[in-house]
mmCIF file of N, CA and C in Angstrom:
data_model
loop_
_atom_site.group_PDB
_atom_site.id
_atom_site.type_symbol
_atom_site.label_atom_id
_atom_site.label_comp_id
_atom_site.label_asym_id
_atom_site.label_seq_id
_atom_site.Cartn_x
_atom_site.Cartn_y
_atom_site.Cartn_z
ATOM 1 N N UNK A 169 12.404 -12.508 -11.525
ATOM 2 C CA UNK A 169 11.442 -11.075 -11.621
ATOM 3 C C UNK A 169 12.127 -10.115 -11.052
ATOM 4 N N UNK A 170 12.653 -9.194 -10.374
ATOM 5 C CA UNK A 170 12.440 -8.497 -9.813
ATOM 6 C C UNK A 170 11.820 -7.071 -9.681
ATOM 7 N N UNK A 171 10.846 -7.612 -8.507
ATOM 8 C CA UNK A 171 9.647 -5.918 -8.636
ATOM 9 C C UNK A 171 10.386 -4.799 -9.114
ATOM 10 N N UNK A 172 8.879 -3.874 -9.400
ATOM 11 C CA UNK A 172 9.650 -3.079 -10.112
ATOM 12 C C UNK A 172 10.337 -3.498 -10.849
ATOM 13 N N UNK A 173 10.866 -4.153 -11.719
ATOM 14 C CA UNK A 173 11.338 -4.249 -13.008
ATOM 15 C C UNK A 173 12.361 -3.793 -11.738
ATOM 16 N N UNK A 174 13.014 -3.872 -11.010
ATOM 17 C CA UNK A 174 14.408 -3.083 -9.682
ATOM 18 C C UNK A 174 14.775 -1.698 -9.733
ATOM 19 N N UNK A 175 13.907 -1.375 -10.147
ATOM 20 C CA UNK A 175 13.332 0.280 -9.952
ATOM 21 C C UNK A 175 13.885 0.345 -8.335
ATOM 22 N N UNK A 176 13.345 0.147 -7.469
ATOM 23 C CA UNK A 176 13.701 0.488 -5.960
ATOM 24 C C UNK A 176 14.639 -0.370 -5.219
ATOM 25 N N UNK A 177 15.605 -1.569 -6.425
ATOM 26 C CA UNK A 177 16.285 -2.649 -5.763
ATOM 27 C C UNK A 177 15.982 -4.003 -6.207
ATOM 28 N N UNK A 178 17.300 -4.736 -5.041
ATOM 29 C CA UNK A 178 16.237 -6.403 -5.573
ATOM 30 C C UNK A 178 15.420 -6.223 -4.682
ATOM 31 N N UNK A 179 15.011 -5.801 -3.258
ATOM 32 C CA UNK A 179 14.473 -6.574 -2.314
ATOM 33 C C UNK A 179 13.640 -5.436 -1.700
ATOM 34 N N UNK A 180 13.161 -3.790 -2.431
ATOM 35 C CA UNK A 180 12.042 -3.136 -1.989
ATOM 36 C C UNK A 180 11.878 -3.501 -0.884
ATOM 37 N N UNK A 181 12.239 -2.130 0.346
ATOM 38 C CA UNK A 181 11.391 -2.581 1.479
ATOM 39 C C UNK A 181 9.374 -2.543 1.428
ATOM 40 N N UNK A 182 9.245 -2.909 2.331
ATOM 41 C CA UNK A 182 7.589 -2.555 2.489
ATOM 42 C C UNK A 182 7.254 -1.395 2.661
ATOM 43 N N UNK A 183 5.607 -1.515 2.290
ATOM 44 C CA UNK A 183 5.004 0.253 1.897
ATOM 45 C C UNK A 183 3.799 0.149 1.450
ATOM 46 N N UNK A 184 3.139 1.468 1.704
ATOM 47 C CA UNK A 184 2.185 1.683 1.586
ATOM 48 C C UNK A 184 1.985 2.945 1.269
ATOM 49 N N UNK A 185 0.990 2.654 0.350
ATOM 50 C CA UNK A 185 1.494 4.046 -1.033
ATOM 51 C C UNK A 185 -0.452 4.842 0.040
ATOM 52 N N UNK A 186 -0.476 5.907 -0.395
ATOM 53 C CA UNK A 186 -1.001 6.792 0.231
ATOM 54 C C UNK A 186 -1.356 8.172 -0.565
ATOM 55 N N UNK A 187 -1.080 7.934 -1.854
ATOM 56 C CA UNK A 187 -1.184 9.051 -2.531
ATOM 57 C C UNK A 187 -1.106 8.629 -3.957
ATOM 58 N N UNK A 188 -1.200 7.757 -4.659
ATOM 59 C CA UNK A 188 -1.089 7.311 -5.815
ATOM 60 C C UNK A 188 -1.393 8.328 -6.633
ATOM 61 N N UNK A 189 -0.352 8.399 -8.536
ATOM 62 C CA UNK A 189 -1.109 9.781 -8.742
ATOM 63 C C UNK A 189 -0.993 10.829 -8.663
ATOM 64 N N UNK A 190 -0.423 11.406 -7.145
ATOM 65 C CA UNK A 190 -1.238 12.938 -6.308
ATOM 66 C C UNK A 190 -0.163 13.883 -7.522
ATOM 67 N N UNK A 191 -0.192 13.634 -8.584
ATOM 68 C CA UNK A 191 0.619 14.981 -10.129
ATOM 69 C C UNK A 191 0.478 15.812 -9.439
ATOM 70 N N UNK A 192 -0.674 16.262 -9.138
ATOM 71 C CA UNK A 192 -0.842 17.888 -8.742
ATOM 72 C C UNK A 192 -1.000 18.380 -6.884
ATOM 73 N N UNK A 193 0.440 19.729 -7.033
ATOM 74 C CA UNK A 193 1.908 20.411 -6.032
ATOM 75 C C UNK A 193 0.413 20.397 -4.525
ATOM 76 N N UNK A 194 -1.100 21.189 -4.709
ATOM 77 C CA UNK A 194 -1.449 21.269 -3.994
ATOM 78 C C UNK A 194 -2.245 19.735 -3.374
ATOM 79 N N UNK A 195 -2.486 19.258 -4.014
ATOM 80 C CA UNK A 195 -3.552 17.637 -3.845
ATOM 81 C C UNK A 195 -2.397 17.299 -2.826
ATOM 82 N N UNK A 196 -1.198 17.025 -3.804
ATOM 83 C CA UNK A 196 0.167 15.994 -2.518
ATOM 84 C C UNK A 196 0.546 16.793 -1.078
ATOM 85 N N UNK A 197 0.765 18.027 -1.532
ATOM 86 C CA UNK A 197 0.712 18.466 0.110
ATOM 87 C C UNK A 197 -0.746 18.658 1.231
ATOM 88 N N UNK A 198 -1.660 18.403 0.221
ATOM 89 C CA UNK A 198 -3.168 19.002 1.802
ATOM 90 C C UNK A 198 -2.528 17.051 2.253
ATOM 91 N N UNK A 199 -2.230 15.872 0.598
ATOM 92 C CA UNK A 199 -2.330 14.451 1.539
ATOM 93 C C UNK A 199 -1.058 14.675 2.790
ATOM 94 N N UNK A 200 0.446 15.080 2.788
ATOM 95 C CA UNK A 200 1.392 15.235 3.420
ATOM 96 C C UNK A 200 0.335 15.749 4.519
ATOM 97 N N UNK A 201 -0.567 17.172 4.640
ATOM 98 C CA UNK A 201 -0.864 17.795 5.610
ATOM 99 C C UNK A 201 -1.661 17.271 6.729
ATOM 100 N N UNK A 202 -2.025 16.157 6.679
ATOM 101 C CA UNK A 202 -3.175 15.151 6.266
ATOM 102 C C UNK A 202 -2.670 14.808 7.208
ATOM 103 N N UNK A 203 -1.743 13.605 6.765
ATOM 104 C CA UNK A 203 -0.579 12.497 7.722
ATOM 105 C C UNK A 203 0.361 12.538 7.750
ATOM 106 N N UNK A 204 0.960 13.785 7.952
ATOM 107 C CA UNK A 204 2.672 13.935 7.922
ATOM 108 C C UNK A 204 2.539 13.560 9.574
ATOM 109 N N UNK A 205 1.770 13.794 10.527
ATOM 110 C CA UNK A 205 1.869 13.397 12.169
ATOM 111 C C UNK A 205 1.514 12.101 12.710
ATOM 112 N N UNK A 206 1.083 11.585 11.570
ATOM 113 C CA UNK A 206 0.757 10.029 11.612
ATOM 114 C C UNK A 206 1.824 9.523 11.008
ATOM 115 N N UNK A 207 2.801 9.368 10.470
ATOM 116 C CA UNK A 207 3.886 8.946 9.959
ATOM 117 C C UNK A 207 4.835 8.978 11.067
ATOM 118 N N UNK A 208 6.034 7.983 10.871
ATOM 119 C CA UNK A 208 5.837 6.901 10.315
ATOM 120 C C UNK A 208 5.137 5.801 10.869
ATOM 121 N N UNK A 209 4.324 5.166 10.802
ATOM 122 C CA UNK A 209 3.034 4.185 11.599
ATOM 123 C C UNK A 209 4.069 2.297 12.202
ATOM 124 N N UNK A 210 3.584 2.984 13.894
ATOM 125 C CA UNK A 210 3.802 1.818 14.509
ATOM 126 C C UNK A 210 3.205 0.991 14.364
ATOM 127 N N UNK A 211 2.431 -0.604 14.097
ATOM 128 C CA UNK A 211 1.604 -1.103 13.963
ATOM 129 C C UNK A 211 1.352 -2.780 13.746
ATOM 130 N N UNK A 212 0.622 -3.616 14.024
ATOM 131 C CA UNK A 212 0.630 -5.023 13.229
ATOM 132 C C UNK A 212 -0.656 -4.975 11.921
ATOM 133 N N UNK A 213 0.571 -5.736 11.258
ATOM 134 C CA UNK A 213 -0.402 -5.897 9.932
ATOM 135 C C UNK A 213 -1.179 -7.592 10.381
ATOM 136 N N UNK A 214 -2.294 -7.528 10.571
ATOM 137 C CA UNK A 214 -2.734 -8.836 10.671
ATOM 138 C C UNK A 214 -3.456 -9.787 9.435
ATOM 139 N N UNK A 215 -3.179 -8.639 8.439
ATOM 140 C CA UNK A 215 -3.090 -9.230 6.481
ATOM 141 C C UNK A 215 -2.651 -8.819 5.927
ATOM 142 N N UNK A 216 -2.321 -9.537 4.416
ATOM 143 C CA UNK A 216 -1.723 -8.518 3.362
ATOM 144 C C UNK A 216 -2.779 -8.519 2.677
ATOM 145 N N UNK A 217 -3.591 -7.116 1.664
ATOM 146 C CA UNK A 217 -5.220 -7.397 0.622
ATOM 147 C C UNK A 217 -4.172 -6.950 -0.577
ATOM 148 N N UNK A 218 -4.401 -8.154 -1.937
ATOM 149 C CA UNK A 218 -4.010 -7.289 -3.198
ATOM 150 C C UNK A 218 -5.519 -7.089 -3.968
ATOM 151 N N UNK A 219 -4.974 -5.847 -3.877
ATOM 152 C CA UNK A 219 -6.213 -4.963 -4.359
ATOM 153 C C UNK A 219 -5.571 -4.255 -6.454
ATOM 154 N N UNK A 220 -6.310 -4.280 -6.980
ATOM 155 C CA UNK A 220 -6.435 -4.323 -8.287
ATOM 156 C C UNK A 220 -7.189 -3.184 -8.727
ATOM 157 N N UNK A 221 -6.515 -2.030 -9.710
ATOM 158 C CA UNK A 221 -7.304 -1.156 -10.478
ATOM 159 C C UNK A 221 -8.243 -1.918 -11.175
ATOM 160 N N UNK A 222 -9.299 -1.625 -11.571
ATOM 161 C CA UNK A 222 -10.265 -1.679 -12.509
ATOM 162 C C UNK A 222 -11.234 -0.243 -13.051
ATOM 163 N N UNK A 223 -11.602 -0.636 -14.381
ATOM 164 C CA UNK A 223 -12.802 0.502 -13.911
ATOM 165 C C UNK A 223 -13.666 1.068 -12.985
ATOM 166 N N UNK A 224 -14.164 -0.012 -12.671
ATOM 167 C CA UNK A 224 -14.686 0.880 -10.805
ATOM 168 C C UNK A 224 -13.750 1.384 -9.821
ATOM 169 N N UNK A 225 -12.266 1.854 -10.053
ATOM 170 C CA UNK A 225 -11.723 2.235 -9.311
ATOM 171 C C UNK A 225 -10.923 -0.029 -8.510
ATOM 172 N N UNK A 226 -9.999 0.935 -7.241
ATOM 173 C CA UNK A 226 -9.174 -0.429 -6.452
ATOM 174 C C UNK A 226 -10.610 -1.444 -5.687
ATOM 175 N N UNK A 227 -10.431 -2.553 -6.692
ATOM 176 C CA UNK A 227 -11.009 -3.236 -6.117
ATOM 177 C C UNK A 227 -10.240 -4.435 -5.069
ATOM 178 N N UNK A 228 -10.966 -4.915 -4.336
ATOM 179 C CA UNK A 228 -9.992 -5.998 -2.922
ATOM 180 C C UNK A 228 -10.252 -6.741 -4.288
ATOM 181 N N UNK A 229 -8.662 -8.050 -4.046
ATOM 182 C CA UNK A 229 -8.855 -9.021 -4.779
ATOM 183 C C UNK A 229 -8.630 -10.358 -3.681
ATOM 184 N N UNK A 230 -7.653 -10.202 -3.267
ATOM 185 C CA UNK A 230 -8.098 -11.253 -1.903
ATOM 186 C C UNK A 230 -7.737 -10.397 -0.501
ATOM 187 N N UNK A 231 -7.726 -11.196 0.338
ATOM 188 C CA UNK A 231 -7.268 -11.507 1.206
ATOM 189 C C UNK A 231 -6.242 -12.577 2.080
ATOM 190 N N UNK A 232 -5.043 -12.638 2.817
ATOM 191 C CA UNK A 232 -4.262 -13.533 2.725
ATOM 192 C C UNK A 232 -4.064 -13.047 4.992
ATOM 193 N N UNK A 233 -4.378 -13.621 6.220
ATOM 194 C CA UNK A 233 -4.109 -13.455 7.032
ATOM 195 C C UNK A 233 -2.146 -13.573 6.929
ATOM 196 N N UNK A 234 -1.692 -12.905 8.110
ATOM 197 C CA UNK A 234 -0.516 -12.922 8.574
ATOM 198 C C UNK A 234 -0.321 -13.805 9.805
ATOM 199 N N UNK A 235 0.067 -14.628 9.754
ATOM 200 C CA UNK A 235 0.107 -15.056 11.481
ATOM 201 C C UNK A 235 -0.950 -16.062 12.313
ATOM 202 N N UNK A 236 -0.473 -15.917 13.716
ATOM 203 C CA UNK A 236 -1.642 -17.037 14.586
ATOM 204 C C UNK A 236 -2.712 -15.837 14.586
ATOM 205 N N UNK A 237 -4.072 -16.167 14.563
ATOM 206 C CA UNK A 237 -4.974 -15.451 15.050
ATOM 207 C C UNK A 237 -4.598 -14.675 16.908
ATOM 208 N N UNK A 238 -5.230 -13.709 17.021
ATOM 209 C CA UNK A 238 -4.771 -13.438 18.504
ATOM 210 C C UNK A 238 -5.855 -14.222 19.353
ATOM 211 N N UNK A 239 -6.312 -14.651 20.741
ATOM 212 C CA UNK A 239 -6.799 -15.539 21.089
ATOM 213 C C UNK A 239 -8.008 -14.840 21.481
ATOM 214 N N UNK A 240 -8.821 -15.474 22.412
ATOM 215 C CA UNK A 240 -10.908 -14.799 22.817
ATOM 216 C C UNK A 240 -10.257 -14.074 23.525
#
């Protein structure tokens, strides 16, 4: 099965969703203004977290560490 039903190609790039569902142009512009200078991100990921949308909002389901932890 292709991710996102192939909508973004066979191997979509890793990404971070910042304002999912911001269909209000003013809200989208506010988010863009607030984070625009911070992009693109240059950082190191140490874990991947799966979150699910529930009736109470986004909730973490589980976290998977990446690589070897840094020393003491």
